[in-house]
Amino acid sequence: MEEKIIKPGDLEGDLLTQEKINLKKPDMYRVVLLNDDYTPRDFVVWILMRVFYKNETESTRIMLEAHTAGKSTVGVYTYDEATTKIAQVDKIAKQYEHPLTCVLEVESGGEEE
Ligand code: TYC
C-alpha cells in the first residue's frame, strides 16, 4: 500500500479555509414592523418598548413611520434574537386580539470582515 507522507505546508489550505470560516460574521436579520388599520397606536408604542427595549421617543418614531409608509425597520438582530422577538410580538398581539405583525428580512449574508 502506498504511504502518504504529509509534508509541512500540505495542511495550509485546510487551515486557511478554517480561518476564513471563523472570520464569517453571523447572518443578521432585519425586524420590520408592518402597518395595519386596527392596532391602536399606543399599543404599538408599548410593544416596541416592551419587546425591543426602545425608549418612548424612538418607539413613537418607528410606529409613525410604519403608520405612514406602511412599514418600518425596528432593528437588526441575530436570527435567534429576531425570531424570538417576532414570536413575542405575535403572542402579545394575539392575547390582546390585535393584528399587529412584524416580519423578518435578511440583512447580511455572512461576508468576511
Ligand atoms: N395604523 C394604525 C392605526 O391607525 C396604527 C399602527 C401603526 C398600526 C403602526 C400598526 O405597525 C403599526 N390605528
mmCIF file of C-alpha atoms in Angstrom, residues 31 43 46-53 77 80-96 98 100-102:
data_model
loop_
_atom_site.group_PDB
_atom_site.id
_atom_site.type_symbol
_atom_site.label_atom_id
_atom_site.label_comp_id
_atom_site.label_asym_id
_atom_site.label_seq_id
_atom_site.Cartn_x
_atom_site.Cartn_y
_atom_site.Cartn_z
ATOM 1 C CA VAL A 31 -37.169 43.007 12.004
ATOM 2 C CA PHE A 43 -50.323 49.569 21.793
ATOM 3 C CA TRP A 46 -45.940 49.987 24.166
ATOM 4 C CA ILE A 47 -44.945 46.739 22.434
ATOM 5 C CA LEU A 48 -41.851 48.367 20.872
ATOM 6 C CA MET A 49 -40.787 49.488 24.363
ATOM 7 C CA ARG A 50 -41.583 46.166 25.983
ATOM 8 C CA VAL A 51 -40.180 43.710 23.400
ATOM 9 C CA PHE A 52 -37.439 45.757 21.709
ATOM 10 C CA TYR A 53 -36.383 47.949 24.667
ATOM 11 C CA TYR A 77 -30.571 41.196 15.178
ATOM 12 C CA ASP A 80 -32.370 33.825 17.261
ATOM 13 C CA GLU A 81 -32.941 37.310 18.683
ATOM 14 C CA ALA A 82 -35.072 38.371 15.702
ATOM 15 C CA THR A 83 -37.272 35.261 15.658
ATOM 16 C CA THR A 84 -37.704 35.355 19.447
ATOM 17 C CA LYS A 85 -38.834 38.995 19.340
ATOM 18 C CA ILE A 86 -41.224 38.353 16.434
ATOM 19 C CA ALA A 87 -42.715 35.413 18.351
ATOM 20 C CA GLN A 88 -43.139 37.647 21.426
ATOM 21 C CA VAL A 89 -44.937 40.305 19.350
ATOM 22 C CA ASP A 90 -47.206 37.630 17.797
ATOM 23 C CA LYS A 91 -48.060 36.182 21.196
ATOM 24 C CA ILE A 92 -48.797 39.501 22.934
ATOM 25 C CA ALA A 93 -50.719 40.915 19.941
ATOM 26 C CA LYS A 94 -52.821 37.738 19.816
ATOM 27 C CA GLN A 95 -53.544 37.979 23.568
ATOM 28 C CA TYR A 96 -54.919 41.490 23.019
ATOM 29 C CA HIS A 98 -54.714 42.982 17.597
ATOM 30 C CA LEU A 100 -50.039 43.690 14.675
ATOM 31 C CA THR A 101 -47.350 41.930 12.628
ATOM 32 C CA CYS A 102 -43.551 42.026 12.339
#
